[in-house]
Short mmCIF file of C-alpha atoms in Angstrom, two decimals:
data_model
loop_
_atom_site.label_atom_id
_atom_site.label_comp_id
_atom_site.label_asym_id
_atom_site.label_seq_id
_atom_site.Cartn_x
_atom_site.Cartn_y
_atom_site.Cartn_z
CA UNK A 1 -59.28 -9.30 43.24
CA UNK A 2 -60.54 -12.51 42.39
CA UNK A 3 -60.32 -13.28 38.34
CA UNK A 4 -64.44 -13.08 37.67
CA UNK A 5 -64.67 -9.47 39.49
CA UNK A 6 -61.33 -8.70 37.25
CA UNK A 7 -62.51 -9.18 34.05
CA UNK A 8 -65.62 -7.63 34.97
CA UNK A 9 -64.05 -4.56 35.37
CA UNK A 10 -62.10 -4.35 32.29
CA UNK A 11 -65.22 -5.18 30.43
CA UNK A 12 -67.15 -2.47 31.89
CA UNK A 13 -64.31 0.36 31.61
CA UNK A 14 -63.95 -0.59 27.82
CA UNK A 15 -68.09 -0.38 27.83
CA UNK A 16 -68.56 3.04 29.80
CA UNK A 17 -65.44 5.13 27.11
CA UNK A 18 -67.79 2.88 24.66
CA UNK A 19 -70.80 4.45 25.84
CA UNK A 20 -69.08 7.65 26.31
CA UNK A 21 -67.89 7.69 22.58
CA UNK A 22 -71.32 6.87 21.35
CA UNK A 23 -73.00 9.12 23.55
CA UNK A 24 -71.24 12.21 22.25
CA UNK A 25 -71.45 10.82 18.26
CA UNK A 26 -75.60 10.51 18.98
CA UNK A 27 -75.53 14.17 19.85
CA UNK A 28 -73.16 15.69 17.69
CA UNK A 29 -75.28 14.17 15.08
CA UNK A 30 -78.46 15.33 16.93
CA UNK A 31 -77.08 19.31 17.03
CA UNK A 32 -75.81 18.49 13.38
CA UNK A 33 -79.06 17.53 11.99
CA UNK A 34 -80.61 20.32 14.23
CA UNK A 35 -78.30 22.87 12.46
CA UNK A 36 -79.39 22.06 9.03
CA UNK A 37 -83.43 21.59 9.69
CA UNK A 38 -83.34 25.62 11.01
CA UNK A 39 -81.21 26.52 7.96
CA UNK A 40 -82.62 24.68 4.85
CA UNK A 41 -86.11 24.06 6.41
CA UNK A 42 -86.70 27.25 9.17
CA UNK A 43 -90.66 26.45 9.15
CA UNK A 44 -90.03 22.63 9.80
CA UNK A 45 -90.91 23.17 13.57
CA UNK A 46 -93.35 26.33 13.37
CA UNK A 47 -95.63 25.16 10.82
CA UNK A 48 -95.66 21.76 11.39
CA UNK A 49 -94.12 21.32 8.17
CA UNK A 50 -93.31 17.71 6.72
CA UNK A 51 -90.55 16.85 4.41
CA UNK A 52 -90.78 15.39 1.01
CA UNK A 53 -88.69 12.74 -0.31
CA UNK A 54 -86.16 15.52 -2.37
CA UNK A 55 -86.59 17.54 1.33
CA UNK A 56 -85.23 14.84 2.73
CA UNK A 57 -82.65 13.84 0.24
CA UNK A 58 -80.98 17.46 0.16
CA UNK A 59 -81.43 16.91 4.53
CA UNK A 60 -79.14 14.00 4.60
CA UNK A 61 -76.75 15.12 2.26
CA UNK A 62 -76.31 18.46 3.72
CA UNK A 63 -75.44 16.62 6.95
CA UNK A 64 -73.44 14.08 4.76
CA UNK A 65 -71.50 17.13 4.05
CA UNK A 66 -71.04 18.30 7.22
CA UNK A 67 -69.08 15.00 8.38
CA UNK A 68 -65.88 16.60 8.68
CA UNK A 69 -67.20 19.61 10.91
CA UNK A 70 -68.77 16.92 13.34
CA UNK A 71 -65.94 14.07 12.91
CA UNK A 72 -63.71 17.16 14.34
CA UNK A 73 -65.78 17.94 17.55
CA UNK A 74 -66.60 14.63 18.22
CA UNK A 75 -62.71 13.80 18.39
CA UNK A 76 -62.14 16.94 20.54
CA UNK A 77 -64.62 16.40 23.05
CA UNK A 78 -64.15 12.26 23.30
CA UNK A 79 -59.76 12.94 23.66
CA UNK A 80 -60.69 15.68 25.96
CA UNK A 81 -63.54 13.99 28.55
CA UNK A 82 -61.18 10.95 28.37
CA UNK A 83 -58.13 13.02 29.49
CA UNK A 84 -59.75 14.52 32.24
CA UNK A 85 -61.01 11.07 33.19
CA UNK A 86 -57.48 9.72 33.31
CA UNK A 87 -56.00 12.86 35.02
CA UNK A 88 -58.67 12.54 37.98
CA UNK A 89 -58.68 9.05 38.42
CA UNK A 90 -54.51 8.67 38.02
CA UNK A 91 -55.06 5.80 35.75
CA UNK A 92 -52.09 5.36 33.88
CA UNK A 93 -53.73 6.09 30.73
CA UNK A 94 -50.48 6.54 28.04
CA UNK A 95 -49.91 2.70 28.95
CA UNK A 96 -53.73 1.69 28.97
CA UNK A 97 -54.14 3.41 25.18
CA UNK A 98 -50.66 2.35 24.17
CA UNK A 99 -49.55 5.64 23.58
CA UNK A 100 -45.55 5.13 22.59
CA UNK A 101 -43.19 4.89 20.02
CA UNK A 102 -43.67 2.05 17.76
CA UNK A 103 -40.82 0.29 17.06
CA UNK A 104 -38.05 0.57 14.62
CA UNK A 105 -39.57 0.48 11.27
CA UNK A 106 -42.89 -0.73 11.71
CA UNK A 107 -44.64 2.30 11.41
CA UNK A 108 -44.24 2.68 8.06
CA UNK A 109 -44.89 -1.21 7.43
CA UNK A 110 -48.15 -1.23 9.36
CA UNK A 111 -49.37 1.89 7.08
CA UNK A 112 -48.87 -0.25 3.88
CA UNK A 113 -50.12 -3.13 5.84
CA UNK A 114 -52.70 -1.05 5.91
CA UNK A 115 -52.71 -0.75 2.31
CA UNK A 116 -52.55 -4.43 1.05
CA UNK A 117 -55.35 -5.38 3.44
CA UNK A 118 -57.64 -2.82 1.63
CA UNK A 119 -56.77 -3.85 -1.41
CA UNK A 120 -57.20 -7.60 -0.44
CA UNK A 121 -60.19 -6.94 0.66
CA UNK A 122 -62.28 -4.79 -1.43
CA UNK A 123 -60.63 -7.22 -4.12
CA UNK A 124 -63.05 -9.97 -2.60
CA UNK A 125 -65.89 -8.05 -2.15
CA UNK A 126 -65.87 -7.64 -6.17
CA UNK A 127 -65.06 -11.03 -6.65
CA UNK A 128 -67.42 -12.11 -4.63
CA UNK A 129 -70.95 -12.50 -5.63
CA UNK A 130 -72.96 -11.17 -2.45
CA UNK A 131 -76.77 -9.89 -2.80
CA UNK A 132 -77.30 -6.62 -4.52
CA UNK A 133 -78.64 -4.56 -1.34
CA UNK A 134 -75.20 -5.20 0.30
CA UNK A 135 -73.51 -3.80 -2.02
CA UNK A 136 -75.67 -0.67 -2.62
CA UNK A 137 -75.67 0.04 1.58
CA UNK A 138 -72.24 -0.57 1.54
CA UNK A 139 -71.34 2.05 -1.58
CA UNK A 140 -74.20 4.58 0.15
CA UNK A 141 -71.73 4.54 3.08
CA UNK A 142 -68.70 4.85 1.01
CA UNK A 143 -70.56 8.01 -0.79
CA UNK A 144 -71.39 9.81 2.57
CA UNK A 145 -68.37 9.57 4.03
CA UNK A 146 -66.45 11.11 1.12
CA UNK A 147 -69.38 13.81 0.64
CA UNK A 148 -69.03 17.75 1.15
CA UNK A 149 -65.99 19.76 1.25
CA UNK A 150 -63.19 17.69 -0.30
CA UNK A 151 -60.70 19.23 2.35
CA UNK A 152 -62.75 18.24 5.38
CA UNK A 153 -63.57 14.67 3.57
CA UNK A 154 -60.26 13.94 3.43
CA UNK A 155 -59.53 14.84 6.75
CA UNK A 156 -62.39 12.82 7.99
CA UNK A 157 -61.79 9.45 5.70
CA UNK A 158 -57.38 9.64 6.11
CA UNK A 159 -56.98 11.15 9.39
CA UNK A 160 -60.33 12.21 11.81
CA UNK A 161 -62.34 8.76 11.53
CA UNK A 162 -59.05 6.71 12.05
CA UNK A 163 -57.88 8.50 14.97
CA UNK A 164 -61.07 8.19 16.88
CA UNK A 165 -62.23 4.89 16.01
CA UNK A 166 -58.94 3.68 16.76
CA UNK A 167 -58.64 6.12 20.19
CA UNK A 168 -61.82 4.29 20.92
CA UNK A 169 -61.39 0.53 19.96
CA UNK A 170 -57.65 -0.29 19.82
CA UNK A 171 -56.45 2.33 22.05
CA UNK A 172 -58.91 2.55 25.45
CA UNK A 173 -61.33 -0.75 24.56
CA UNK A 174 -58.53 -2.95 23.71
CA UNK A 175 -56.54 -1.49 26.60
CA UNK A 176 -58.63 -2.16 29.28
CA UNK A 177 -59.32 -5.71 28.42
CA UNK A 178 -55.75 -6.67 28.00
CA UNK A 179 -55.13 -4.94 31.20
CA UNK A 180 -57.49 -7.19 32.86
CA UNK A 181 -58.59 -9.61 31.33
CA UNK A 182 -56.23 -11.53 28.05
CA UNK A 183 -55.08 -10.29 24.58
CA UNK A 184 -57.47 -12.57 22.55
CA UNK A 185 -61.04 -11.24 23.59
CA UNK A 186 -58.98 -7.61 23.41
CA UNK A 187 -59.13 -7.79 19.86
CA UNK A 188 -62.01 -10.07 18.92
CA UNK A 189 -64.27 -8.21 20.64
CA UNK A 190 -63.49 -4.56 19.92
CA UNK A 191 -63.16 -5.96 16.93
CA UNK A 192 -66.59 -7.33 16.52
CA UNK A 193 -68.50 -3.80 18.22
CA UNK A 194 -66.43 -1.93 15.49
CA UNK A 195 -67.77 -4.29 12.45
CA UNK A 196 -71.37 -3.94 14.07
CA UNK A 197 -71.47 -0.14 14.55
CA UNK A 198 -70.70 0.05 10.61
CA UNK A 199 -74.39 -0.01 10.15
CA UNK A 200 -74.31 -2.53 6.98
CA UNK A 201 -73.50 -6.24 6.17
CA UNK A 202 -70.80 -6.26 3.96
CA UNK A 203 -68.99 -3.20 5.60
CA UNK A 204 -69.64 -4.69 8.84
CA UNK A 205 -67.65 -8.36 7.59
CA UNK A 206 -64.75 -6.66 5.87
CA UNK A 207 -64.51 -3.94 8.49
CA UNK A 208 -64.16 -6.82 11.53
CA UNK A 209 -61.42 -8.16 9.29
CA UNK A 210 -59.66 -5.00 8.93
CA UNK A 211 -59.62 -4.35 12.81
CA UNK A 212 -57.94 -7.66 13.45
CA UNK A 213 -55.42 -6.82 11.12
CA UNK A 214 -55.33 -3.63 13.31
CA UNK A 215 -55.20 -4.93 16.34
CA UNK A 216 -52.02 -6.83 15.29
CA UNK A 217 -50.37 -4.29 13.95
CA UNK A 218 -51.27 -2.32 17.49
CA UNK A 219 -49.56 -5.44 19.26
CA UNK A 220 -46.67 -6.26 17.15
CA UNK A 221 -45.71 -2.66 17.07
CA UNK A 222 -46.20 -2.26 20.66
CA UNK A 223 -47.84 1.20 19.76
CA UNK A 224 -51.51 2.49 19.44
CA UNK A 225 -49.76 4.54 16.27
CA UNK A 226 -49.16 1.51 14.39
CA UNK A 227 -53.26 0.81 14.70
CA UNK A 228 -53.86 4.25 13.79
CA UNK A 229 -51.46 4.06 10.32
CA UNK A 230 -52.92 0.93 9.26
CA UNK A 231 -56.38 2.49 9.36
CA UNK A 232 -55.62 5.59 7.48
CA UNK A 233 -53.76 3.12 4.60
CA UNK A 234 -56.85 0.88 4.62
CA UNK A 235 -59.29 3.91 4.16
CA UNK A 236 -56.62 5.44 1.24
CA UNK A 237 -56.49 1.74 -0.33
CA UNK A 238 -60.81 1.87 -0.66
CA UNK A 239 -60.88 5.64 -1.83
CA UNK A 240 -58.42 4.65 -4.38
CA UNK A 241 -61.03 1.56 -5.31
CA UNK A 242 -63.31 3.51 -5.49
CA UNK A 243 -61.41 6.45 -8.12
CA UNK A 244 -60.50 3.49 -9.85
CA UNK A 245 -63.61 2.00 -10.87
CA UNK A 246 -63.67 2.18 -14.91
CA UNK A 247 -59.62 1.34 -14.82
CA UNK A 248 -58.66 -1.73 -16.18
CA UNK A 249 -58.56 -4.80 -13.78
CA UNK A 250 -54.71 -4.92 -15.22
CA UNK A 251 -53.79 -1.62 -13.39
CA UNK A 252 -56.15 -3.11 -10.16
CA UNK A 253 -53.62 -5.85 -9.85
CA UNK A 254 -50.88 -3.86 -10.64
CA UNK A 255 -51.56 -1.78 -8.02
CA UNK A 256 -52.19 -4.32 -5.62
CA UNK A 257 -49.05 -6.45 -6.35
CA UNK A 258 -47.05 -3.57 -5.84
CA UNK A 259 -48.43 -3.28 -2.43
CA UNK A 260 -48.30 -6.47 -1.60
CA UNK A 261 -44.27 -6.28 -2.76
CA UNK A 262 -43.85 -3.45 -0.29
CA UNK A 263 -44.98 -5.12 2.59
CA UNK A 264 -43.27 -8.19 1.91
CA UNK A 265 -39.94 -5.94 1.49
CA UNK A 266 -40.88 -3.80 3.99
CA UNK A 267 -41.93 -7.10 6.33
CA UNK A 268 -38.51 -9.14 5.31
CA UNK A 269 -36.40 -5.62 6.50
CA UNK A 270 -37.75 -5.42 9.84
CA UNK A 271 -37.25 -9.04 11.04
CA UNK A 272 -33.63 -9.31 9.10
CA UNK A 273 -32.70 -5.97 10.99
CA UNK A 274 -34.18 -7.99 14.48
CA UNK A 275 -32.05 -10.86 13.72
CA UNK A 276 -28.93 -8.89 13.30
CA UNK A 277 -29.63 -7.32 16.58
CA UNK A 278 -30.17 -10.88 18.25
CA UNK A 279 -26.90 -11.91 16.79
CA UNK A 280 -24.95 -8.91 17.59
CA UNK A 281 -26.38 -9.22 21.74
CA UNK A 282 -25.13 -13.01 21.07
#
């Protein structure tokens, strides 16, 4: 197979499990916001009924609140069409998503990797003067995600949304491309389609960021886990910006020099324990 018609394909297996993954999130949203029109709003269809602007506020937060509910079968039915996909086509699809063990200690190091990056982050983004409507879209999106049953929103900020988007960009994009084409456009571009599909400027910079801080987490640790624990610390590190909005900038930086602390110790452990192994094999 000649290089050109090799990368090709890697590009369009990571773009048809893309396709697939937005295909189902278009119409779990579709049934979603189906659901709630016949319950809040029964004569929307009969009576040619139109919505007014508090209709349509209590619409989208009643489907705000049902983000958990759809995160859930949207995770079940991508894991499970991509399964069967695999187990038909005998694609070896544990290697391809990266589906191992991460290595000795560097799961817990990528999850407050995880951590410091969030905090880095949403540190610049208050630092940083950027125009007002970026910052409202990007706290809107904060707000929705978080909105409903606190149960199901924490599933879906700490555990659901990290999962899939990781399934879908580290795991089975970035796998395919590595697989045939190089490791640097597997993580730039995912990557880039991850920070897009955020919907909003400023979310769509830092969140590109994040994912190549991801994706090297998901290399170094040889493990689609380690992508997946650096996620769920990154969303924890911007809830907990978020809670902590009237504290004291002291206790901000307190809280994000103790996180940067534990990934430096946590960082200095892991390669001092590799270089007693490469002694101890000399």
């Amino acid at each position: 197979m000649g290089k050109f018609k090799k990368i090709a394909k890697g590009l369009g297996y990571a773009v048809v499990f893309f396709a697939l993954y937005y295909g189902i999130n278009v119409a779990v949203s579709f049934f979603t916001e189906l659901a709630v029109i016949l319950r809040y709003f029964p004569g929307f269809f009969t009576a040619g009924e139109t919505l007014s602007a508090e209709q349509q506020d209590l619409l989208l937060n009643k489907m705000y609140a049902l983000n958990g509910v759809a995160s859930i079968i949207t995770t079940v039915l991508m894991v499970g069409i991509t399964a069967l996909i695999f187990l038909f086509s005998g694609m070896d699809g544990k290697n391809i998503l990266g589906m191992r063990k991460p290595k000795k200690n560097f799961a817990w190091l990528s999850y407050f990797g995880g951590v410091f990056i969030g905090v880095c982050l949403s540190t610049l983004i208050n630092i940083i003067p950027f125009p007002d409507a970026w910052n409202e879209a990007n706290k809107e999106s904060v707000s929705a995600a978080t909105t409903g049953n606190p149960v199901l929103a924490l599933l879906f900020v700490f555990i659901l949304a990290p999962f899939l988007e990781e399934f879908v960009f580290r795991g089975l994009m970035m796998g395919f491309i590595k697989k045939y084409w190089s490791i640097t456009p597997a993580v730039i571009l995912p990557a880039l389609i991850f920070g897009i599909i955020h919907g909003n400027i400023l979310q769509g910079l830092y969140t590109f960021a994040a994912a190549l801080a991801f994706s090297y987490f998901r290399v170094k640790g040889n493990s689609f886990w380690c992508a997946f624990l650096a996620h769920c610390g990154f969303n924890m590190s911007n809830i907990l910006t978020v809670l902590m909005g009237k504290v004291p900038d002291v206790v901000k930086c307190a809280v994000g020099l103790i996180a940067f602390i534990v990934v430096i110790c946590g960082a200095e452990f892991v390669f001092s324990d590799r270089k007693k192994k490469v002694k101890g094999n000399n």
